[in-house]
PDB file of C-alpha atoms in Angstrom:
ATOM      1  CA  UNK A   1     -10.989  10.946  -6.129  1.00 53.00           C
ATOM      2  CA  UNK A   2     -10.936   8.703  -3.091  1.00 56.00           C
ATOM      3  CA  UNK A   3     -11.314  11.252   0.030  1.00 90.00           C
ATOM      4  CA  UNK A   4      -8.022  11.226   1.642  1.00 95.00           C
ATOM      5  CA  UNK A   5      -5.887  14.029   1.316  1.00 96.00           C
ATOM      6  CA  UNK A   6      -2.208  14.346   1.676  1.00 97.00           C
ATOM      7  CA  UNK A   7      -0.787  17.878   2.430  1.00 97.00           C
ATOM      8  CA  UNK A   8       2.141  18.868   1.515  1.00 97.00           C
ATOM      9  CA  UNK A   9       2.282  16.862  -2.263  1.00 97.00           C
ATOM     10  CA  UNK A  10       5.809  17.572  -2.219  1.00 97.00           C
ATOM     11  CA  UNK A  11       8.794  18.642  -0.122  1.00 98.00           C
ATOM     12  CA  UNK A  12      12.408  18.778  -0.456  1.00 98.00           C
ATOM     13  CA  UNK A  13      14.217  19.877   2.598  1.00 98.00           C
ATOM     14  CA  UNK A  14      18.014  19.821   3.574  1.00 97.00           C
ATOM     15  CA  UNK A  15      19.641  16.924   5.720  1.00 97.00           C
ATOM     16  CA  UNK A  16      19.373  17.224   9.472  1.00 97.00           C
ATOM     17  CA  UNK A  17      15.544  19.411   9.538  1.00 98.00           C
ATOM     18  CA  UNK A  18      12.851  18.241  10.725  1.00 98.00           C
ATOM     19  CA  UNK A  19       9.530  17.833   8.737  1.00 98.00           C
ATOM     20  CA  UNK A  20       5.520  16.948   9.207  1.00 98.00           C
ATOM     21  CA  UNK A  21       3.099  15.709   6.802  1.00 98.00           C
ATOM     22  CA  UNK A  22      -0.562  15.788   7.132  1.00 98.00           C
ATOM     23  CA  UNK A  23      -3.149  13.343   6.491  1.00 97.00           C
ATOM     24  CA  UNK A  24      -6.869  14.241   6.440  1.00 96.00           C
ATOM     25  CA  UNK A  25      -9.155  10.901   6.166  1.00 94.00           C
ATOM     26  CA  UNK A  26     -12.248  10.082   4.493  1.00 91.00           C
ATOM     27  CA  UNK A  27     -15.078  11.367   7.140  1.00 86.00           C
ATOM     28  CA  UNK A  28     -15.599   8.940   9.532  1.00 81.00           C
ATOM     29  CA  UNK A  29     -13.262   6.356   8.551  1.00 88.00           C
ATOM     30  CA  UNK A  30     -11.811   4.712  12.157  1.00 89.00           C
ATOM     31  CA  UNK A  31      -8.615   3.518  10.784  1.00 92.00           C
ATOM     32  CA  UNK A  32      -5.892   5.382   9.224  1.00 95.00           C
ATOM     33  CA  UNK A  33      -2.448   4.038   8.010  1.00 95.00           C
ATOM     34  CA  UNK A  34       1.321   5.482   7.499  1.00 97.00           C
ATOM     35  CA  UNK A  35       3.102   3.793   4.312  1.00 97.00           C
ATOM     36  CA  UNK A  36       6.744   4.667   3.030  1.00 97.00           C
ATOM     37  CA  UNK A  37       7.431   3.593  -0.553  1.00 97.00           C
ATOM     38  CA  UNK A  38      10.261   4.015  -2.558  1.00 95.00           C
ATOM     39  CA  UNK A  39      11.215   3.404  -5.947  1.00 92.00           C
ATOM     40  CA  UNK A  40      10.759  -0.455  -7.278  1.00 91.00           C
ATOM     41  CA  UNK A  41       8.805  -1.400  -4.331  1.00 93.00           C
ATOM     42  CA  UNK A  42       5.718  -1.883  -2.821  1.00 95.00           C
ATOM     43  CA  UNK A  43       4.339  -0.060   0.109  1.00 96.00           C
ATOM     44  CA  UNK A  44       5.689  -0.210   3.582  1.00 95.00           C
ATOM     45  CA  UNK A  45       3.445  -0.496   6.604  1.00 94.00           C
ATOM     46  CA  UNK A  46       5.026   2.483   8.931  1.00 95.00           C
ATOM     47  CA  UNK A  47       2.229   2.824  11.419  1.00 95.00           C
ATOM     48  CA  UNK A  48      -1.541   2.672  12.282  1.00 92.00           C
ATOM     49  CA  UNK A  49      -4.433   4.350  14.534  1.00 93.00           C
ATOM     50  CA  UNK A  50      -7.751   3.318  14.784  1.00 90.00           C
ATOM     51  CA  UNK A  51      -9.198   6.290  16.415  1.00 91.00           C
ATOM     52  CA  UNK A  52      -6.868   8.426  18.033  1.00 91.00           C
ATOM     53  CA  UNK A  53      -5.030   5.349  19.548  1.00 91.00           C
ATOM     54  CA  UNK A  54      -2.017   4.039  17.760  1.00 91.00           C
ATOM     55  CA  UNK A  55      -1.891   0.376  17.715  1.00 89.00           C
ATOM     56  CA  UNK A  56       0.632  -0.679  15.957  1.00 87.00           C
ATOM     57  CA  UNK A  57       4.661   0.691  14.777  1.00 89.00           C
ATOM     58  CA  UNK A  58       6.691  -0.987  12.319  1.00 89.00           C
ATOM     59  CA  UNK A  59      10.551  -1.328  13.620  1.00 84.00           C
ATOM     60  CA  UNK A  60      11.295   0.811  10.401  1.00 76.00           C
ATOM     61  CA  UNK A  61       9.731   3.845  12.341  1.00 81.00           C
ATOM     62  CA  UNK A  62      13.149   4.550  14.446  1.00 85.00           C
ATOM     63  CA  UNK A  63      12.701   6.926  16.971  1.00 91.00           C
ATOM     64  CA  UNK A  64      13.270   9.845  14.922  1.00 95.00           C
ATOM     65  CA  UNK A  65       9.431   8.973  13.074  1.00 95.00           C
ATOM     66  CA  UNK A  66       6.885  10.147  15.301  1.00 95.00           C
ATOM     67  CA  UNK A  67       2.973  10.041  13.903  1.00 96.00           C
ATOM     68  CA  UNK A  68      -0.370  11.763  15.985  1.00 95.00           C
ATOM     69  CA  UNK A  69      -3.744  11.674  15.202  1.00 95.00           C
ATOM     70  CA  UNK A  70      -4.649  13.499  18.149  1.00 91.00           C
ATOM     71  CA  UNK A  71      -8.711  13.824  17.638  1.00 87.00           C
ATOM     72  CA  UNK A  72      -9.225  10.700  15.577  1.00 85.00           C
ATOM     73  CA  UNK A  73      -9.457  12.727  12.326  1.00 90.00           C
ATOM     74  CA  UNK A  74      -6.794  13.987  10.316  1.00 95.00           C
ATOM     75  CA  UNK A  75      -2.718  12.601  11.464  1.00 97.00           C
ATOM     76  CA  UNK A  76       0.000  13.952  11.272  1.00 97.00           C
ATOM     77  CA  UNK A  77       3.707  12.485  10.508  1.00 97.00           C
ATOM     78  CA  UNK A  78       7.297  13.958  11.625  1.00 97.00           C
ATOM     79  CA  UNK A  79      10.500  13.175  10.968  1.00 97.00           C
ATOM     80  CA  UNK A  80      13.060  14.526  12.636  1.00 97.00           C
ATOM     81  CA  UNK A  81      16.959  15.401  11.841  1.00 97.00           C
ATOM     82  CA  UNK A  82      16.164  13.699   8.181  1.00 97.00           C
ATOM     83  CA  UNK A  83      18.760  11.885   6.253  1.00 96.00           C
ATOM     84  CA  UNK A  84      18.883  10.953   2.649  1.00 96.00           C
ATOM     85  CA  UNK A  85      17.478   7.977   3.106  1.00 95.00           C
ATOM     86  CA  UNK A  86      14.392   8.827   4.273  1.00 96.00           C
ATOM     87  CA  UNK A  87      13.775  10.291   0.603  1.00 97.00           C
ATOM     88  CA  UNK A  88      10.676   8.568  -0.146  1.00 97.00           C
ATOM     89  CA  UNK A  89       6.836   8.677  -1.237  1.00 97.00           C
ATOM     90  CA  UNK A  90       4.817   8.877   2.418  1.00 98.00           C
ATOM     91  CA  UNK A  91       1.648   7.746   1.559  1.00 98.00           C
ATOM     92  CA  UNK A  92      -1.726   7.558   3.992  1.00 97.00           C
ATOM     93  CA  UNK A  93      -4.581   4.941   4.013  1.00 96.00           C
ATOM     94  CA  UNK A  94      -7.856   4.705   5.964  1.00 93.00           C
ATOM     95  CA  UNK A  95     -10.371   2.556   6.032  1.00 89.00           C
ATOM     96  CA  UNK A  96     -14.007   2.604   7.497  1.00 81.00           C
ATOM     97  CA  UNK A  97     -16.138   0.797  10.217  1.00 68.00           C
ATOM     98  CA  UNK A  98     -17.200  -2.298   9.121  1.00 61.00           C
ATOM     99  CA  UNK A  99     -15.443  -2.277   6.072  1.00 55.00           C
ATOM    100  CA  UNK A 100     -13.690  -5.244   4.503  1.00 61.00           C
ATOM    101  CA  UNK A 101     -10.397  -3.517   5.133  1.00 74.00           C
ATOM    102  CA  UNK A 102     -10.389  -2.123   1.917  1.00 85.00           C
ATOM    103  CA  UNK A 103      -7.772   0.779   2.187  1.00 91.00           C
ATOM    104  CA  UNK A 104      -8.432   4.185   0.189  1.00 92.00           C
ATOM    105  CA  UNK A 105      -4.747   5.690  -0.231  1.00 95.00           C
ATOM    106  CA  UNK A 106      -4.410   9.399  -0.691  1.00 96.00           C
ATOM    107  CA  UNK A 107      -2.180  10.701  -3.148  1.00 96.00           C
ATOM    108  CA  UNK A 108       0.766  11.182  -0.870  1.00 97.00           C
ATOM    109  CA  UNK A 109       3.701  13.352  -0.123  1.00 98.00           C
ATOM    110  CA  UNK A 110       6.870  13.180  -1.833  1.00 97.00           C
ATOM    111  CA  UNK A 111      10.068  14.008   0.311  1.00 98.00           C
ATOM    112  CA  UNK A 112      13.655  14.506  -0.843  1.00 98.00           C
ATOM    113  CA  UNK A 113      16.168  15.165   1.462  1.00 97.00           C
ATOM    114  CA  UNK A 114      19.096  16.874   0.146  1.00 96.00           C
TER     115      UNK A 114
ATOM    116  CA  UNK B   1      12.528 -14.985   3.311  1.00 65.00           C
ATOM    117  CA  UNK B   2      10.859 -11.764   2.511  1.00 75.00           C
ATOM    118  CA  UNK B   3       6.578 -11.798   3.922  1.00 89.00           C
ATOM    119  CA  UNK B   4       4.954 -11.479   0.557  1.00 94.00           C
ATOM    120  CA  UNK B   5       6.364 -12.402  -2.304  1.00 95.00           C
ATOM    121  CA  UNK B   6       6.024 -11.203  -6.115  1.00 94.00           C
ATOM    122  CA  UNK B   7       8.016 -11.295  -9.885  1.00 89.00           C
ATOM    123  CA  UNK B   8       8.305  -7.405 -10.265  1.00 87.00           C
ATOM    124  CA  UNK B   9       8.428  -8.630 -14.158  1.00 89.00           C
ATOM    125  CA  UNK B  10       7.819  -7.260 -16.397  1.00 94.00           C
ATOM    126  CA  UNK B  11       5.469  -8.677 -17.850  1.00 95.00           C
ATOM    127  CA  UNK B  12       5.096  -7.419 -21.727  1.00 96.00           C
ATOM    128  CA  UNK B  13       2.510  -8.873 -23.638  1.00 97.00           C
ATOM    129  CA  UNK B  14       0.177  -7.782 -26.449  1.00 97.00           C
ATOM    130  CA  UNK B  15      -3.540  -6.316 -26.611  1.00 98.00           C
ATOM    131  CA  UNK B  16      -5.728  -9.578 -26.006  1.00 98.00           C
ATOM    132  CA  UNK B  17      -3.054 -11.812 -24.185  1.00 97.00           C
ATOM    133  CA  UNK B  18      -4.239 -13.420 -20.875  1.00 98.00           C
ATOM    134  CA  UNK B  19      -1.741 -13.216 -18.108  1.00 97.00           C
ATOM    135  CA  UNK B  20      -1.663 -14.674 -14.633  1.00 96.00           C
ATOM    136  CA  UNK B  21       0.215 -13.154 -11.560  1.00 95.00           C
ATOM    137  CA  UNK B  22       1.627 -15.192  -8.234  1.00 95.00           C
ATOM    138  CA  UNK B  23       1.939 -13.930  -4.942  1.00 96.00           C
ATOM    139  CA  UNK B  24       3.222 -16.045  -2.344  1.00 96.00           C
ATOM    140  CA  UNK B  25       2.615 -15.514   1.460  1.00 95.00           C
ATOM    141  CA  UNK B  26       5.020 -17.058   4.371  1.00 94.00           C
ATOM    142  CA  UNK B  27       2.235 -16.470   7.602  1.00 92.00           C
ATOM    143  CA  UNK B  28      -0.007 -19.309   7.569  1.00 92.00           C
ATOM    144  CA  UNK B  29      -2.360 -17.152   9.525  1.00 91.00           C
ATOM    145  CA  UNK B  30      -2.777 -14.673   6.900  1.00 91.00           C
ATOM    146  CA  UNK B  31      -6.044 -13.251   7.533  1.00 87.00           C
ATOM    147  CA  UNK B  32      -7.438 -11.372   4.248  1.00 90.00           C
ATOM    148  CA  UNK B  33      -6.099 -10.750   0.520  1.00 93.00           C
ATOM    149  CA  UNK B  34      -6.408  -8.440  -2.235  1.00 95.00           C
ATOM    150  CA  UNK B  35      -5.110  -7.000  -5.531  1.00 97.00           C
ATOM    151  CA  UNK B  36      -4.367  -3.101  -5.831  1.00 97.00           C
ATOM    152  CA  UNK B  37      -3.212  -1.689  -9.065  1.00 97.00           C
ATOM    153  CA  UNK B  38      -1.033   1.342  -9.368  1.00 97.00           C
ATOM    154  CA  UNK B  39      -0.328   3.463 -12.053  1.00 96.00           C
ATOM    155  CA  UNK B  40       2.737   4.885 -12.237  1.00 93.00           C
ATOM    156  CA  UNK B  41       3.267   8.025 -10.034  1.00 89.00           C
ATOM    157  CA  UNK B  42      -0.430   7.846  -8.592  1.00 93.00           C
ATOM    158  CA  UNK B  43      -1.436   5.845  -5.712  1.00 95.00           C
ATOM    159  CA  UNK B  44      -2.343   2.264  -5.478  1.00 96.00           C
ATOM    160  CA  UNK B  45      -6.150   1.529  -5.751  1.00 95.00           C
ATOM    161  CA  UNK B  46      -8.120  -1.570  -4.821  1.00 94.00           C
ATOM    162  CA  UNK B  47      -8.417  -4.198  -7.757  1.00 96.00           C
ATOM    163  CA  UNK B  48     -10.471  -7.052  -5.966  1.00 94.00           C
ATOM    164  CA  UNK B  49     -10.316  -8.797  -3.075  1.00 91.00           C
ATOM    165  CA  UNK B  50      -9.386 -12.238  -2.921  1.00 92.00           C
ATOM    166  CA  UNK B  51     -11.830 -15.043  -1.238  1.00 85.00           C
ATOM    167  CA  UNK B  52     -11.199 -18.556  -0.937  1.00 85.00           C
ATOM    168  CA  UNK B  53     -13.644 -19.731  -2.978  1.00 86.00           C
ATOM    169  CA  UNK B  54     -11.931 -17.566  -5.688  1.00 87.00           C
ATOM    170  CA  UNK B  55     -13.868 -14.781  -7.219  1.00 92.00           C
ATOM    171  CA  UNK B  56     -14.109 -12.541 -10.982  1.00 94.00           C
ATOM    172  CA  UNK B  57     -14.946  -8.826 -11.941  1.00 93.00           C
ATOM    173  CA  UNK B  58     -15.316  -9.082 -15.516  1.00 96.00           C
ATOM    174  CA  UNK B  59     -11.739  -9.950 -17.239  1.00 97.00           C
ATOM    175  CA  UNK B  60     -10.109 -10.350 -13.686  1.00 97.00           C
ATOM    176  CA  UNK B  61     -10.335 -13.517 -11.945  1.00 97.00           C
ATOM    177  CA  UNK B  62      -8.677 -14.055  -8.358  1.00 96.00           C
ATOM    178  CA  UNK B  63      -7.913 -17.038  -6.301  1.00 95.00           C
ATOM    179  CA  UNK B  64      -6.600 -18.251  -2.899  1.00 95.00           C
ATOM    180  CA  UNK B  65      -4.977 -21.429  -2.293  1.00 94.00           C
ATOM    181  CA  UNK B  66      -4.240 -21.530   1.576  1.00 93.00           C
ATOM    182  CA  UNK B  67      -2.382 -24.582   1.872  1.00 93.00           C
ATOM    183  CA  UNK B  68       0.151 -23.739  -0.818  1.00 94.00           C
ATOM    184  CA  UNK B  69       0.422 -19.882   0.362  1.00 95.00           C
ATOM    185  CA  UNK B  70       0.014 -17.717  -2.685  1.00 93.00           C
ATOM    186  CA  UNK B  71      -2.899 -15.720  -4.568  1.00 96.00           C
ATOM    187  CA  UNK B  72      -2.813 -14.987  -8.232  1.00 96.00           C
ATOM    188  CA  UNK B  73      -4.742 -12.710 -10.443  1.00 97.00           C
ATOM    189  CA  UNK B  74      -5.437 -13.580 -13.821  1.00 97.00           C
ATOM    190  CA  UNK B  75      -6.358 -10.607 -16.521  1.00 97.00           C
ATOM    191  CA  UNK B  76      -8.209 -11.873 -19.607  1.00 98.00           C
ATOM    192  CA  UNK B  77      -8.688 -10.181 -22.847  1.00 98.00           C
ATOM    193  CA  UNK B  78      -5.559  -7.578 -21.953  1.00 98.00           C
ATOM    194  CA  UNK B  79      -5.811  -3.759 -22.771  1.00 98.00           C
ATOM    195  CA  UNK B  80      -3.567  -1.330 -23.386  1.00 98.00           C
ATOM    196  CA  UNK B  81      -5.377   0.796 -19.936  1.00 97.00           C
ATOM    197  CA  UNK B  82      -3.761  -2.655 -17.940  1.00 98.00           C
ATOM    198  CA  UNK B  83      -0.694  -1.226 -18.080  1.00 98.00           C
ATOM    199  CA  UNK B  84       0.312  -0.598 -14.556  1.00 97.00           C
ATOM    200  CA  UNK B  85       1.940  -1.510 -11.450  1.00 97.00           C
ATOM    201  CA  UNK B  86      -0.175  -4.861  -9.602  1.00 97.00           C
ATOM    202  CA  UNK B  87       0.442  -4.809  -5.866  1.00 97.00           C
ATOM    203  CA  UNK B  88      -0.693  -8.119  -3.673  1.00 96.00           C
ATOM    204  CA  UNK B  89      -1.731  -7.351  -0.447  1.00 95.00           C
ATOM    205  CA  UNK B  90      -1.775 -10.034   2.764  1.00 94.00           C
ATOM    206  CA  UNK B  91      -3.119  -8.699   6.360  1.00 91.00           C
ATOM    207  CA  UNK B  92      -0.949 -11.124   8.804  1.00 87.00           C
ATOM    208  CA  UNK B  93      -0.717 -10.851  12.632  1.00 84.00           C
ATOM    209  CA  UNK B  94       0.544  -7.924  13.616  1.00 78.00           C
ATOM    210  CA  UNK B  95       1.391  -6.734  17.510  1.00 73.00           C
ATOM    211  CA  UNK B  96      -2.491  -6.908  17.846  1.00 74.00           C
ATOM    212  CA  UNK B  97      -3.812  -6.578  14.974  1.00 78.00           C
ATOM    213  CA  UNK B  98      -3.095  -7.492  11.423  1.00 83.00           C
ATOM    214  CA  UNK B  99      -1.254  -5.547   9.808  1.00 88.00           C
ATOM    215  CA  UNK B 100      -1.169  -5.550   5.866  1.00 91.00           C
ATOM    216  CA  UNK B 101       1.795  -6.101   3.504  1.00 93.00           C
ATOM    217  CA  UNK B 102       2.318  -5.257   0.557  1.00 95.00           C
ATOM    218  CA  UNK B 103       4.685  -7.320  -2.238  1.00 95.00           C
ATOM    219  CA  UNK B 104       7.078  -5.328  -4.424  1.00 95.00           C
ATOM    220  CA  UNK B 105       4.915  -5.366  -7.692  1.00 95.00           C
ATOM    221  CA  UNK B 106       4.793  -7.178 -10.713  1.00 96.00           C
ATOM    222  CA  UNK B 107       4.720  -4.579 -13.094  1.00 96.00           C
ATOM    223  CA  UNK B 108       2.361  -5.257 -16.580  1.00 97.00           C
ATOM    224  CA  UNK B 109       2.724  -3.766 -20.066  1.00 97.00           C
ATOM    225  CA  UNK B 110       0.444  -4.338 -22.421  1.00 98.00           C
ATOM    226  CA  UNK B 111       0.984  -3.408 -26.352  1.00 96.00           C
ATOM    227  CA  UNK B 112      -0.767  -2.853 -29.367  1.00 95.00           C
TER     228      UNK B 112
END
């Protein structure tokens, strides 16, 4: 069990609503990552705090993606008005001060969009 | 000329086989490498960094070759419990930071 949590594991929801996934960290790791992955490949770098400041936003995250980690703890991800292809495996990643940027993923949330 | 590159495979071998995975890079200024496995339907988990000076945990061996852009992991002595899903991993400059990427795959089965 690596620390980070991913809630919920699964959701299906209907074209065109909007939904959030939660990420809760390992305590006191700085640095926490958004990943999309689908089927074949490997994981793609969404977004990425360190603290609650967001440095960095892949141009895959269109302006319907938008991720908080408001305290510097657990973040949240929401998509809004989602379409099929944003059926995917949303995965989380943080990492700790000092660390040689090894990345603990948690488990992830599975979305289908009907 | 996608960032990091890798044979999804697979790669099917038998109990005992050695086999050696490539992963090329295109930004020279690639920072830091590693090796994640994932098993299927789980999420990926940290193998081994890579260093320069190449480094081993037990049957794994990793190396770096900078000026030629690519890492490679070598698995010696296969087991069935290899069978998974090896992701390479390259931080490269980001906006500000570096940001890491991850190649497709290369995806290993071992049998008995």
């Amino acid at each position: 069990d690596t620390g980070v949590s991913q809630d919920p594991r699964h959701k299906i929801t209907k074209r065109g609503q909007n939904v959030t996934f939660r990420c809760d960290p390992i305590s006191e790791h700085n640095r926490l990552y958004w990943y999309r992955q689908t089927l074949g490949q490997g994981p793609e770098f969404l977004t990425y705090f360190q603290n609650e400041a967001q440095l960095e936003k892949s141009r895959l995250l269109s302006d319907r993606f938008s991720a908080e980690r408001p305290k510097g703890s657990f973040s949240t991800l929401e998509i809004q008005r989602t379409e099929q292809g944003d059926s995917a495996m949303y995965l989380c990643a943080t990492t700790g001060v000092g660390s040689t940027d090894t990345q603990y993923f948690g488990p992830g949330t599975r979305l289908t969009v009907l | 000329r996608k960032e990091v590159e890798q044979d999804p495979g697979p790669f099917n071998v038998p109990e005992g086989a050695t086999v050696a995975f490539n992963c090329t890079y295109s930004n020279s200024a690639s920072q830091s490498f590693f090796w994640y496995r994932q098993d299927c339907r789980k999420e990926p988990k940290l193998l081994m960094s890579v260093y320069s000076s190449g480094n081993e945990d037990g049957r794994f061996t990793a190396q770096l070759n900078r000026a030629s852009q690519y890492i490679s992991l070598l698995i010696r002595d296969s087991k069935l419990s290899d069978s998974a899903t090896y992701l390479c991993v390259v931080n490269s400059p980001g906006g500000g930071s570096y940001i890491p990427t991850f190649g497709r795959g290369t995806s290993l089965i071992v049998h008995p």
